[in-house]
Tab-separated table of C-alpha atoms and ligand atoms in Angstrom:
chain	number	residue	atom	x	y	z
W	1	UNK	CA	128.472	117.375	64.322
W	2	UNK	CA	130.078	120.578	63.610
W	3	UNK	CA	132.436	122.036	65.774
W	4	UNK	CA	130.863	124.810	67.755
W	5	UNK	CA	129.017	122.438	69.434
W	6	UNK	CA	130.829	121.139	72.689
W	7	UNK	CA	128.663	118.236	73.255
W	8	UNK	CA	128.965	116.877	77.364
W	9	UNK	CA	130.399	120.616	77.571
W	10	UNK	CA	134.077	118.859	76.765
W	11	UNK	CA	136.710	121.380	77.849
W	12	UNK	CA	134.441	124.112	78.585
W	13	UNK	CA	135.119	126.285	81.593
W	14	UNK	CA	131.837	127.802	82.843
W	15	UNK	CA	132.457	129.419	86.049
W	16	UNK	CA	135.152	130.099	89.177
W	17	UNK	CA	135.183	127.916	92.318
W	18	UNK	CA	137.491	128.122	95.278
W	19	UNK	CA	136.864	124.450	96.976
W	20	UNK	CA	138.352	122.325	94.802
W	21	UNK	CA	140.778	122.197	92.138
W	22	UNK	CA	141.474	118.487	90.105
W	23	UNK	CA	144.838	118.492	88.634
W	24	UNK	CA	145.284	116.162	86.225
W	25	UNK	CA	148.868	116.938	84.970
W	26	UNK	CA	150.032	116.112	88.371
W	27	UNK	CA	147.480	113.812	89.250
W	28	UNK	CA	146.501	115.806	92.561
W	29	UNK	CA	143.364	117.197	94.016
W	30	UNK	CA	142.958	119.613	96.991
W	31	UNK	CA	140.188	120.610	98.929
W	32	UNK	CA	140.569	124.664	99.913
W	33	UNK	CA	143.907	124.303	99.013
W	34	UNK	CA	144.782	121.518	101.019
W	35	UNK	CA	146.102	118.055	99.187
W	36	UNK	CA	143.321	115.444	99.974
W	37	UNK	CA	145.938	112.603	100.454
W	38	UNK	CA	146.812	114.582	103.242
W	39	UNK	CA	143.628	115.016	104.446
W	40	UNK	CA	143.024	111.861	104.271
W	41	UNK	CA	145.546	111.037	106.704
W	42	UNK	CA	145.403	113.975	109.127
W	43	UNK	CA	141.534	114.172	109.670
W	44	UNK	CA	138.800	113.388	110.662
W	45	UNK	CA	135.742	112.993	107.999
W	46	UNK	CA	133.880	115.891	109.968
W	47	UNK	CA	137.155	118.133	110.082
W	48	UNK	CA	136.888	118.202	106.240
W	49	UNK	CA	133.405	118.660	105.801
W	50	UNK	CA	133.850	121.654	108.003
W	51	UNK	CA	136.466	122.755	105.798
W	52	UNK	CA	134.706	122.028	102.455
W	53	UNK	CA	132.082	123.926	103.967
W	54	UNK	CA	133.761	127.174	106.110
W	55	UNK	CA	137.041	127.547	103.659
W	56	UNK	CA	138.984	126.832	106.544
W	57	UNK	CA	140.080	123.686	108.854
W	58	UNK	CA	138.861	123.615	112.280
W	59	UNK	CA	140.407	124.192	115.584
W	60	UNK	CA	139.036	122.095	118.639
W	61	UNK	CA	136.426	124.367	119.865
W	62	UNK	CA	135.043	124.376	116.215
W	63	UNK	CA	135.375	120.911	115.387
W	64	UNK	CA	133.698	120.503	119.193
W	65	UNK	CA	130.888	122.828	118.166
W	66	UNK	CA	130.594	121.283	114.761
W	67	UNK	CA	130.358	117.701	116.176
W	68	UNK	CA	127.583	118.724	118.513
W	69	UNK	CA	125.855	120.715	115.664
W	70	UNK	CA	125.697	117.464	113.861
W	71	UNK	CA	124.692	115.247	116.728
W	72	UNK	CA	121.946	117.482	117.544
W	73	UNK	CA	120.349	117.471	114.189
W	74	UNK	CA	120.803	113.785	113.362
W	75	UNK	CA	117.112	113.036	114.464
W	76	UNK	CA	114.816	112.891	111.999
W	77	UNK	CA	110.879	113.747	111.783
W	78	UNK	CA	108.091	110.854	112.507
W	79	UNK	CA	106.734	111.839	109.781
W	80	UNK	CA	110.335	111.004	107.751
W	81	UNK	CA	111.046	108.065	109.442
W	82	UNK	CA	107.088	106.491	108.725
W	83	UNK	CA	107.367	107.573	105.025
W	84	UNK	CA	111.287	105.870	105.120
W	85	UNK	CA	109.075	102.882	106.767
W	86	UNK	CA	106.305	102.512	104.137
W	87	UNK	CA	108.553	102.480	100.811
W	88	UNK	CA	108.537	99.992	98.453
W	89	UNK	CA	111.158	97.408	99.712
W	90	UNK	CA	112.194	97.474	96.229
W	91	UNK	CA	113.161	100.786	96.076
W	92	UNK	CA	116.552	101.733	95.119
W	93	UNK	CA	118.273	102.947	98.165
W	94	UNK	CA	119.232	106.543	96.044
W	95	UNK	CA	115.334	106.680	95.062
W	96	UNK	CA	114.955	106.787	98.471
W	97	UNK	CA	118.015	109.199	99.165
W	98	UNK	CA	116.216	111.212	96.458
W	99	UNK	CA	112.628	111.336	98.313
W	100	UNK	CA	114.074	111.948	101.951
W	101	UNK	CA	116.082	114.978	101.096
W	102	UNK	CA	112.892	115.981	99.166
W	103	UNK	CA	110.656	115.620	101.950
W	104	UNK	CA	113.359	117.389	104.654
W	105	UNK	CA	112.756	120.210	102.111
W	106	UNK	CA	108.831	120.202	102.818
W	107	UNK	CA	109.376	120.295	106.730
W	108	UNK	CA	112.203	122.992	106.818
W	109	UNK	CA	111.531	125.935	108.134
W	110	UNK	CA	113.947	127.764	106.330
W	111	UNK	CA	113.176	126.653	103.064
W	112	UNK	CA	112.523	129.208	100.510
W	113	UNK	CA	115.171	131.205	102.683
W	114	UNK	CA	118.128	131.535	100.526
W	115	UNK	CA	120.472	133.560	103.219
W	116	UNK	CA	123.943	132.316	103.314
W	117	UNK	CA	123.158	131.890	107.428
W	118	UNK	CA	120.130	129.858	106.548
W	119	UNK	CA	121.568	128.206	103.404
W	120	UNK	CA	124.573	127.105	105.912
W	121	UNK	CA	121.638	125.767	108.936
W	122	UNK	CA	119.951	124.035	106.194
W	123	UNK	CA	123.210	122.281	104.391
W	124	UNK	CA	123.701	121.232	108.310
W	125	UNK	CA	120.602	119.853	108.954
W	126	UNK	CA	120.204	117.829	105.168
W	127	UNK	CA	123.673	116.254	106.144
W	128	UNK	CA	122.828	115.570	110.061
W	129	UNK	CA	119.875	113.825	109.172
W	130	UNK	CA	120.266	112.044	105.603
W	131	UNK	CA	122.288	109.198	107.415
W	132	UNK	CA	119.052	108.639	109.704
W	133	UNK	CA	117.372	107.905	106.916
W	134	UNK	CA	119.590	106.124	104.580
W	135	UNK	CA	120.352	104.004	107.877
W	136	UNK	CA	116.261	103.286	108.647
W	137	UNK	CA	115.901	102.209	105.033
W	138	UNK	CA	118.603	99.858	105.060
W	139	UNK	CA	117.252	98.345	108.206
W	140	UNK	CA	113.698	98.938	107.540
W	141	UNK	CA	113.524	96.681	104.265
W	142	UNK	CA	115.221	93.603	105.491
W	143	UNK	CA	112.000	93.947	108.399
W	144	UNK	CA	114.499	95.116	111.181
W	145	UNK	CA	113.646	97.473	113.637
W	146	UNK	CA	115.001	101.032	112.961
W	147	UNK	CA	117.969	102.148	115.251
W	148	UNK	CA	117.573	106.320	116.134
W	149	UNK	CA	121.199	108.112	115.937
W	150	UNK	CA	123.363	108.178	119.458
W	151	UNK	CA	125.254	111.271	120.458
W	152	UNK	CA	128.617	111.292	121.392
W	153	UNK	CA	129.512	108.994	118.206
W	154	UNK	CA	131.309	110.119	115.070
W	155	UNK	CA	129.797	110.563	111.627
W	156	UNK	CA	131.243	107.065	110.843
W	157	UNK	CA	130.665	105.228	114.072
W	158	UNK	CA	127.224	106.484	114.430
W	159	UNK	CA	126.154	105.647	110.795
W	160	UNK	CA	127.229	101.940	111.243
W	161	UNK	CA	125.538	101.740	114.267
W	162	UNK	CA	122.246	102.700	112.779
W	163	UNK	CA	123.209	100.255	110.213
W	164	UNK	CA	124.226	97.266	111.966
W	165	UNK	CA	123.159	97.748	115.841
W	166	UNK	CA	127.158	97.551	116.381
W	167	UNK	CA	130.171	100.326	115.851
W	168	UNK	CA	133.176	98.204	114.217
W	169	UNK	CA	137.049	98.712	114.620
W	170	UNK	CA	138.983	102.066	114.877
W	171	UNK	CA	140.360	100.755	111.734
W	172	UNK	CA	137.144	99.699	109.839
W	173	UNK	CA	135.786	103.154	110.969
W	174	UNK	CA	138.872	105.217	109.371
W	175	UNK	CA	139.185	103.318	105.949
W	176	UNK	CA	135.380	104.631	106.157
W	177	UNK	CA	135.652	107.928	107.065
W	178	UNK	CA	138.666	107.745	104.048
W	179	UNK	CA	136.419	106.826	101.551
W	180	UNK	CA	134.000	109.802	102.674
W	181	UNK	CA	136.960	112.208	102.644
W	182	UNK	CA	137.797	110.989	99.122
W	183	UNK	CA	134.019	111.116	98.108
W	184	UNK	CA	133.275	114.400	99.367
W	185	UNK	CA	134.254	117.087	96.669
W	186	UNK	CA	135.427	116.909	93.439
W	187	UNK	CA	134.906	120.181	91.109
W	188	UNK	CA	131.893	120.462	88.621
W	189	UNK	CA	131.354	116.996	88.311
W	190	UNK	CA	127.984	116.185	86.795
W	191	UNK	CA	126.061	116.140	89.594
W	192	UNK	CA	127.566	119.131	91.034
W	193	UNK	CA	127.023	120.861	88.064
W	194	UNK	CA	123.086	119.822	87.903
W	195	UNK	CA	123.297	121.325	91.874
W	196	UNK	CA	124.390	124.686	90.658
W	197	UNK	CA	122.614	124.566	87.762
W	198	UNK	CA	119.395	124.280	90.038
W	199	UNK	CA	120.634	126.737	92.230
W	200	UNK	CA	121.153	129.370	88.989
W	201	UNK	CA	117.399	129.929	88.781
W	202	UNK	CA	117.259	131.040	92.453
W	203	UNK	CA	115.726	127.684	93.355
W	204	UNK	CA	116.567	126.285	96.956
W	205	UNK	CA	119.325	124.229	98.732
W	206	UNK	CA	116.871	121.084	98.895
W	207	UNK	CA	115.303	121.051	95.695
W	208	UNK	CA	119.330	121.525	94.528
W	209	UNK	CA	120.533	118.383	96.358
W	210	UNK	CA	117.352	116.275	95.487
W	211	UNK	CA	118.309	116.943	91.531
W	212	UNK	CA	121.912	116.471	92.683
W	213	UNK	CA	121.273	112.665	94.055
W	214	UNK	CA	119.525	112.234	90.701
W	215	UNK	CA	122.728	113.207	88.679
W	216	UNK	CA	125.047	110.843	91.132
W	217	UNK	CA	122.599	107.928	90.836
W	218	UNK	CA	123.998	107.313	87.095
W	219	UNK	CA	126.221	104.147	86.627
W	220	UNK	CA	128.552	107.123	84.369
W	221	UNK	CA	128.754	109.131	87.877
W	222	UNK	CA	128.562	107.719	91.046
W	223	UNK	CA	126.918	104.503	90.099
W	224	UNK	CA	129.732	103.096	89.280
W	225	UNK	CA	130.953	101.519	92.694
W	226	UNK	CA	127.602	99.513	92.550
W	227	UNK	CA	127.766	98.473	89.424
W	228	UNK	CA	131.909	97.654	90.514
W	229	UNK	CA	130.147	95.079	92.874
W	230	UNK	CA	128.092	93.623	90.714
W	231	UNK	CA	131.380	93.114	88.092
W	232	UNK	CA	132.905	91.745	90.771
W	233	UNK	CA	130.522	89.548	91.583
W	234	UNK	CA	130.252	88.321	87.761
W	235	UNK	CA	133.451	87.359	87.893
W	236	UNK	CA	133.247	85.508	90.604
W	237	UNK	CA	136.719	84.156	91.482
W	238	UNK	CA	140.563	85.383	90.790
W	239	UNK	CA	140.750	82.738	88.547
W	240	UNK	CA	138.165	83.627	85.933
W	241	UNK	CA	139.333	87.257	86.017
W	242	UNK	CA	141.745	87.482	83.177
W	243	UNK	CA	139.168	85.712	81.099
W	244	UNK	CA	136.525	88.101	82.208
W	245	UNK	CA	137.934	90.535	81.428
W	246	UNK	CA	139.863	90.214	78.143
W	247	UNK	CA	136.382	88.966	76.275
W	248	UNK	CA	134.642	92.018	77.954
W	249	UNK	CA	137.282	94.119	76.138
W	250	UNK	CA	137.692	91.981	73.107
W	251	UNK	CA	133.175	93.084	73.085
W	252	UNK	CA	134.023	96.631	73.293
W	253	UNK	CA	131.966	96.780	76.954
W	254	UNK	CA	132.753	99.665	79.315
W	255	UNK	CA	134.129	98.640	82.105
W	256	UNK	CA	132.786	100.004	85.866
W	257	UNK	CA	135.021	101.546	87.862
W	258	UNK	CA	137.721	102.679	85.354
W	259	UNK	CA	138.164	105.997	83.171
W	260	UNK	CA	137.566	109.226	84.262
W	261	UNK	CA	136.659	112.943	82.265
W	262	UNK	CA	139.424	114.774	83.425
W	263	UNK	CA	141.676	112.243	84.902
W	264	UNK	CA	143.454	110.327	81.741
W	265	UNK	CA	146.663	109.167	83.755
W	266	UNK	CA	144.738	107.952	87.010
W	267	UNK	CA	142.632	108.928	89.418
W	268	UNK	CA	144.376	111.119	92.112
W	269	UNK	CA	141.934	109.682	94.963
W	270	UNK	CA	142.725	105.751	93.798
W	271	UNK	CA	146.355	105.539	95.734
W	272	UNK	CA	145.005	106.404	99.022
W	273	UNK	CA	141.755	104.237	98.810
W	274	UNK	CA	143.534	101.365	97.374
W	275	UNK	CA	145.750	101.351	100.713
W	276	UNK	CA	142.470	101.506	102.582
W	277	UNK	CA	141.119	98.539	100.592
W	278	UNK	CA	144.002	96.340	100.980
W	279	UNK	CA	143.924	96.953	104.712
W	280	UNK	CA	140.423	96.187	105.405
W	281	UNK	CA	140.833	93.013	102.838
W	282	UNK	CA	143.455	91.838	105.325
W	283	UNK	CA	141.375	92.691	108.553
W	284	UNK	CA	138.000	90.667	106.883
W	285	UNK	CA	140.699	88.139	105.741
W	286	UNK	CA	139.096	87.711	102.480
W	287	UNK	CA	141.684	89.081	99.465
W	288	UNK	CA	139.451	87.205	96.496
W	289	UNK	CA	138.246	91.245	95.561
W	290	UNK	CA	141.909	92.427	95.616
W	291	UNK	CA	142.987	89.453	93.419
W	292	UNK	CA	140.482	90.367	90.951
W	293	UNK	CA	140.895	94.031	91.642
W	294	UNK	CA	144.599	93.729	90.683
W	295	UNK	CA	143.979	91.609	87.789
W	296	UNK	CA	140.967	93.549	85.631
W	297	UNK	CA	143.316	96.761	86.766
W	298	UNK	CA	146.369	95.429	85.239
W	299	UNK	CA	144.634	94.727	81.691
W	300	UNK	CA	142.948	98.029	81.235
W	301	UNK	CA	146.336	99.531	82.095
W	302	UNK	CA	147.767	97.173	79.490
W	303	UNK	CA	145.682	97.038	76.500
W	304	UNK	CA	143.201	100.236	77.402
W	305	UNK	CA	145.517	102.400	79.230
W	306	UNK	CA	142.660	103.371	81.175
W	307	UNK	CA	143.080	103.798	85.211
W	308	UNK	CA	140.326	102.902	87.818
W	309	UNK	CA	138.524	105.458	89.257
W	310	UNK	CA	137.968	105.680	92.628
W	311	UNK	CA	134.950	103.989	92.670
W	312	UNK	CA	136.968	100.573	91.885
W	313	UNK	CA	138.335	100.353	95.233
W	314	UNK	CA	135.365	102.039	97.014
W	315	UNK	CA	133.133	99.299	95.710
W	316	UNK	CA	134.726	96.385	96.568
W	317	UNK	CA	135.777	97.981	100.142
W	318	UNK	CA	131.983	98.813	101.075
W	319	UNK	CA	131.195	95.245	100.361
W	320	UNK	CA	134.078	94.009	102.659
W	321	UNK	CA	131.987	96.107	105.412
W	322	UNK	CA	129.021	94.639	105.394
W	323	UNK	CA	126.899	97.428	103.252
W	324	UNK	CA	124.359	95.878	100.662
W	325	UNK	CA	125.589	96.951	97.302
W	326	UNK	CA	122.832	99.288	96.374
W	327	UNK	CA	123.384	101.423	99.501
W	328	UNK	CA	126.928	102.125	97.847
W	329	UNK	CA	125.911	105.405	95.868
W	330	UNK	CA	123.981	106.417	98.881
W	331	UNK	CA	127.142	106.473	100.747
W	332	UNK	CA	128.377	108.617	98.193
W	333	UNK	CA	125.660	111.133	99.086
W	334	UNK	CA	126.393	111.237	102.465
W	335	UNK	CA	129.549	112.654	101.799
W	336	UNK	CA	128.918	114.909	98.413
W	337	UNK	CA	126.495	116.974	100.266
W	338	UNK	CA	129.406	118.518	102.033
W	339	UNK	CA	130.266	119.648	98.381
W	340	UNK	CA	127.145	120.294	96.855
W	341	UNK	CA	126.269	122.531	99.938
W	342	UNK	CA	129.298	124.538	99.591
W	343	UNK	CA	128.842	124.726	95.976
W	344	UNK	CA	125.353	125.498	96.436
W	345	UNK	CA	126.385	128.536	98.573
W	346	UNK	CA	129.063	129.650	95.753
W	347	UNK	CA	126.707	129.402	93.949
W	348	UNK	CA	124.257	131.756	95.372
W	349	UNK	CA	126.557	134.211	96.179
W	350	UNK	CA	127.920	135.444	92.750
W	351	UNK	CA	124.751	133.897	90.429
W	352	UNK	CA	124.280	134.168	87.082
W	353	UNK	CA	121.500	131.907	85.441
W	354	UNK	CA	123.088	128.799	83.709
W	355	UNK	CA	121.411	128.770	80.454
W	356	UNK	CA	123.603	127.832	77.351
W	357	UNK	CA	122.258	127.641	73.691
W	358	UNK	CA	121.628	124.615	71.217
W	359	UNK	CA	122.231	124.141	67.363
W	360	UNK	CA	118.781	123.468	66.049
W	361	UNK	CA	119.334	120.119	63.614
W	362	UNK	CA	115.158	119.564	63.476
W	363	UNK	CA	112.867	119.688	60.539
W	364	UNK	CA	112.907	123.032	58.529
W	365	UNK	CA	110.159	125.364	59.170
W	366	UNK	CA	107.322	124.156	57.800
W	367	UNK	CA	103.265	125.325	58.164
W	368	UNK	CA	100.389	123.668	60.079
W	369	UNK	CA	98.180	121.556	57.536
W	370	UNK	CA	94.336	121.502	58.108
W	371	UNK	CA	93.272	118.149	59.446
W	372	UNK	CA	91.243	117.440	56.394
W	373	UNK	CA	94.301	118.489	53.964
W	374	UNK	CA	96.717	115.979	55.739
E	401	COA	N1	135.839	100.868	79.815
E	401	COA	C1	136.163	100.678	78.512
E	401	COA	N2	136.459	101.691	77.670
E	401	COA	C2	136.432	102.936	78.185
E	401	COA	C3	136.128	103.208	79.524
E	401	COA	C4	135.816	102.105	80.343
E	401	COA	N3	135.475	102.289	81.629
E	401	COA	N4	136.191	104.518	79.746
E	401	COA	C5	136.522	105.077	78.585
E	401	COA	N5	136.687	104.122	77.628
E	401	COA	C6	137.023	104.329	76.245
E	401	COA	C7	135.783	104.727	75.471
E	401	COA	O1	135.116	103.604	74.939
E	401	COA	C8	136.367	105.613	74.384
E	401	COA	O2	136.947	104.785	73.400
E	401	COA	P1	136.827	105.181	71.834
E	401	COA	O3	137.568	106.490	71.714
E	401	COA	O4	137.479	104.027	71.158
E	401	COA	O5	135.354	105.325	71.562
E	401	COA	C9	137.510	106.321	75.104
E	401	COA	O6	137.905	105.457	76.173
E	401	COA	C10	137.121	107.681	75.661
E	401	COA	O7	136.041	107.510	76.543
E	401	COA	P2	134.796	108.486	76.690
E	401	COA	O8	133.604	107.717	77.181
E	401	COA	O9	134.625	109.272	75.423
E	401	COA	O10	135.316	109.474	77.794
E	401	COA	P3	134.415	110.401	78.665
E	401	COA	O11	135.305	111.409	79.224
E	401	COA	O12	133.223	110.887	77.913
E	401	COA	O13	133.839	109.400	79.768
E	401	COA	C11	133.494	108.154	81.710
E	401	COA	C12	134.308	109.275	81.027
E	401	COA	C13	133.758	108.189	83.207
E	401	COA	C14	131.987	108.382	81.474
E	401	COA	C15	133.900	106.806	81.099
E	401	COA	O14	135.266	106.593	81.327
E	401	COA	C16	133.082	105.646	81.653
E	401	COA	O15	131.993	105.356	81.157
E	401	COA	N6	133.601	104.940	82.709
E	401	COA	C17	132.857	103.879	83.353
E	401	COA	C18	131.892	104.437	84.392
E	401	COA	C19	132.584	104.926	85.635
E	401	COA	O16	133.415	104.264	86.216
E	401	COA	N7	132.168	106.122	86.080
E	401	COA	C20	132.700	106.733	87.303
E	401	COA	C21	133.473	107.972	86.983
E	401	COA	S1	134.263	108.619	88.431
């Protein structure tokens, strides 16, 4: 391949952003500015989607406001819960991620508005209401009734009690909200890329975060904390980790939850969610996933030197919850929409149609032979 073409756009800059910046030298990240270890431990999940979203963090009668913005808008249509109803049980939970934030689209009001006031209503109501449907799914295709969102409950809390009927410990709830923190922004990622990308032809916030859920659904992007579980799960037991893991090296496999783009020294989000794993390992009293966790890490280190990404410990940590592996990625979404919106918006506001170029390696040009002369 010759070298003016940058195949996966390796190393290529292609626009400004001020909501995120991934550092790899000094294996940080920051949100607006603000490191998202620190985040992580300061906020609230909804204090940093307002942030991702406004530039700025919160004070209480914003937060307050934004809280009851969100509770308001967490019901979803009849319409959206009966289609959410009549899937295929077989559908993969992002399919259905996919179709829902599709078919908000269709009953928006504001949809081929592209105002940053109604581009900010709509990126409110497509996160409100997204858990409400993820939730009914998840309950809908076991044959359980579907639970309708409460007020007065946090993003976290509320989501597990459309889940599971039941709102677990403070502690459960903030290793949670964690993981959304540490799942909610992260540059031009690939599926934050295909959102702008979208958005570049003038095309709308929905249609944007529909192709976006498309992007993250890939086992090389967000898919990878599912397909972490099912490793895991593979493997089986501590015990038949080393051995797992050395023969899927010694095949030249790729192995889930590890490597990273930009990050070649570790993932700055891994630290924080490994804590977080560890302590709701101890609170489930079941450390079989850390033993193998620490295990398959400890030989990529050593004959790889590759790092786990943050979906190693994400995976592994959603199981420990309760959450059927598929609904993993869909997680994901809830959070990345906060990004996705705000890139969305940045997006809009100083466009420029994406549209690169490609070398041309076909056949030479050549004529159109008459049927009868072929
Ligand atoms: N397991 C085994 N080997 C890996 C690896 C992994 N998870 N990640 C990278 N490598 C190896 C590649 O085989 C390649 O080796 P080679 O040079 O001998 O061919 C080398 O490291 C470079 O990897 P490459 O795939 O070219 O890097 P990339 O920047 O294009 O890819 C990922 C980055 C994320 C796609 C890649 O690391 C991967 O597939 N990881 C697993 C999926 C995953 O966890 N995705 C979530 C990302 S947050």
């Amino acid at each position: 391949m010759s070298d003016d073409v940058k195949k996966g756009l390796l190393g290529i800059v292609v626009d400004e952003t001020t909501i995120s910046q991934v550092m790899p030298d000094i294996n940080s990240l920051t949100y607006r500015g603000y490191a998202v270890q620190d985040l992580c431990e300061k906020c609230c999940f909804e204090e940093v989607a307002y942030l991702i979203l406004n530039k700025e963090l919160p004070n209480k009668t914003k937060l307050k406001k934004f809280k009851k913005a969100l509770e308001e808008n967490r019901n979803i249509t009849i319409n959206l819960r009966e289609i959410v109803k009549h899937m295929p049980k077989r559908s993969h939970p992002m399919d259905v991620a996919r179709t829902v934030v599709s078919v908000m689209g269709l009953e928006d009001k504001d949809t081929n508005n592209n105002s940053p006031a109604a581009n900010m209503r709509k990126a409110i109501r497509i996160f409100a209401k997204t858990p409400t449907a993820i939730a009914a799914f998840f309950r809908a295709r076991k044959g359980k009734n579907v639970i309708p969102p409460k007020k007065n409950l946090g993003f976290s809390e509320n989501f597990f009690y459309m889940c599971f009927g039941k709102i677990p410990s403070k502690e459960i709830i903030k290793a949670f909200d964690v993981s959304l923190i540490l799942y909610a922004e992260h540059s031009f990622n690939v599926s934050t890329f295909t959102a702008r990308t979208i958005t570049s032809s003038l095309s709308d916030i929905h249609s944007a975060i529909t192709g976006a859920i498309g992007s993250l659904k890939g086992p090389l992007h967000g898919g990878a904390n599912e397909a972490v579980m099912h490793m895991m799960s593979k493997i089986k037991k501590p015990e038949s980790a080393l051995k797992w893991i050395n023969s899927a090296l010694d095949k030249k496999e790729v192995v889930m939850g590890f490597g990273h783009r930009v990050y070649k020294k570790g993932d700055s989000r891994v630290p924080t969610m490994e804590k977080y794993f560890k302590k709701v390992s101890k609170i489930k009293n079941d450390k079989k996933f850390l033993k193998i966790y620490d295990i398959v890490k400890s030989v990529m280190i050593e004959r790889k030197d590759i790092y786990p990404n943050v979906d190693f410990p994400t995976g592994p940590t959603y199981h420990l919850m309760g959450f059927d592996t598929d609904f993993f990625t869909p997680i994901f979404v809830l959070s990345r929409i906060t990004g996705w919106s705000a890139h969305i918006m940045e997006q809009h506001a100083a466009n420029k149609l994406i549209r690169p170029l490609s070398k041309y390696s076909g056949e030479k040009h050549r004529k159109v032979m008459l049927l009868n002369q072929r």
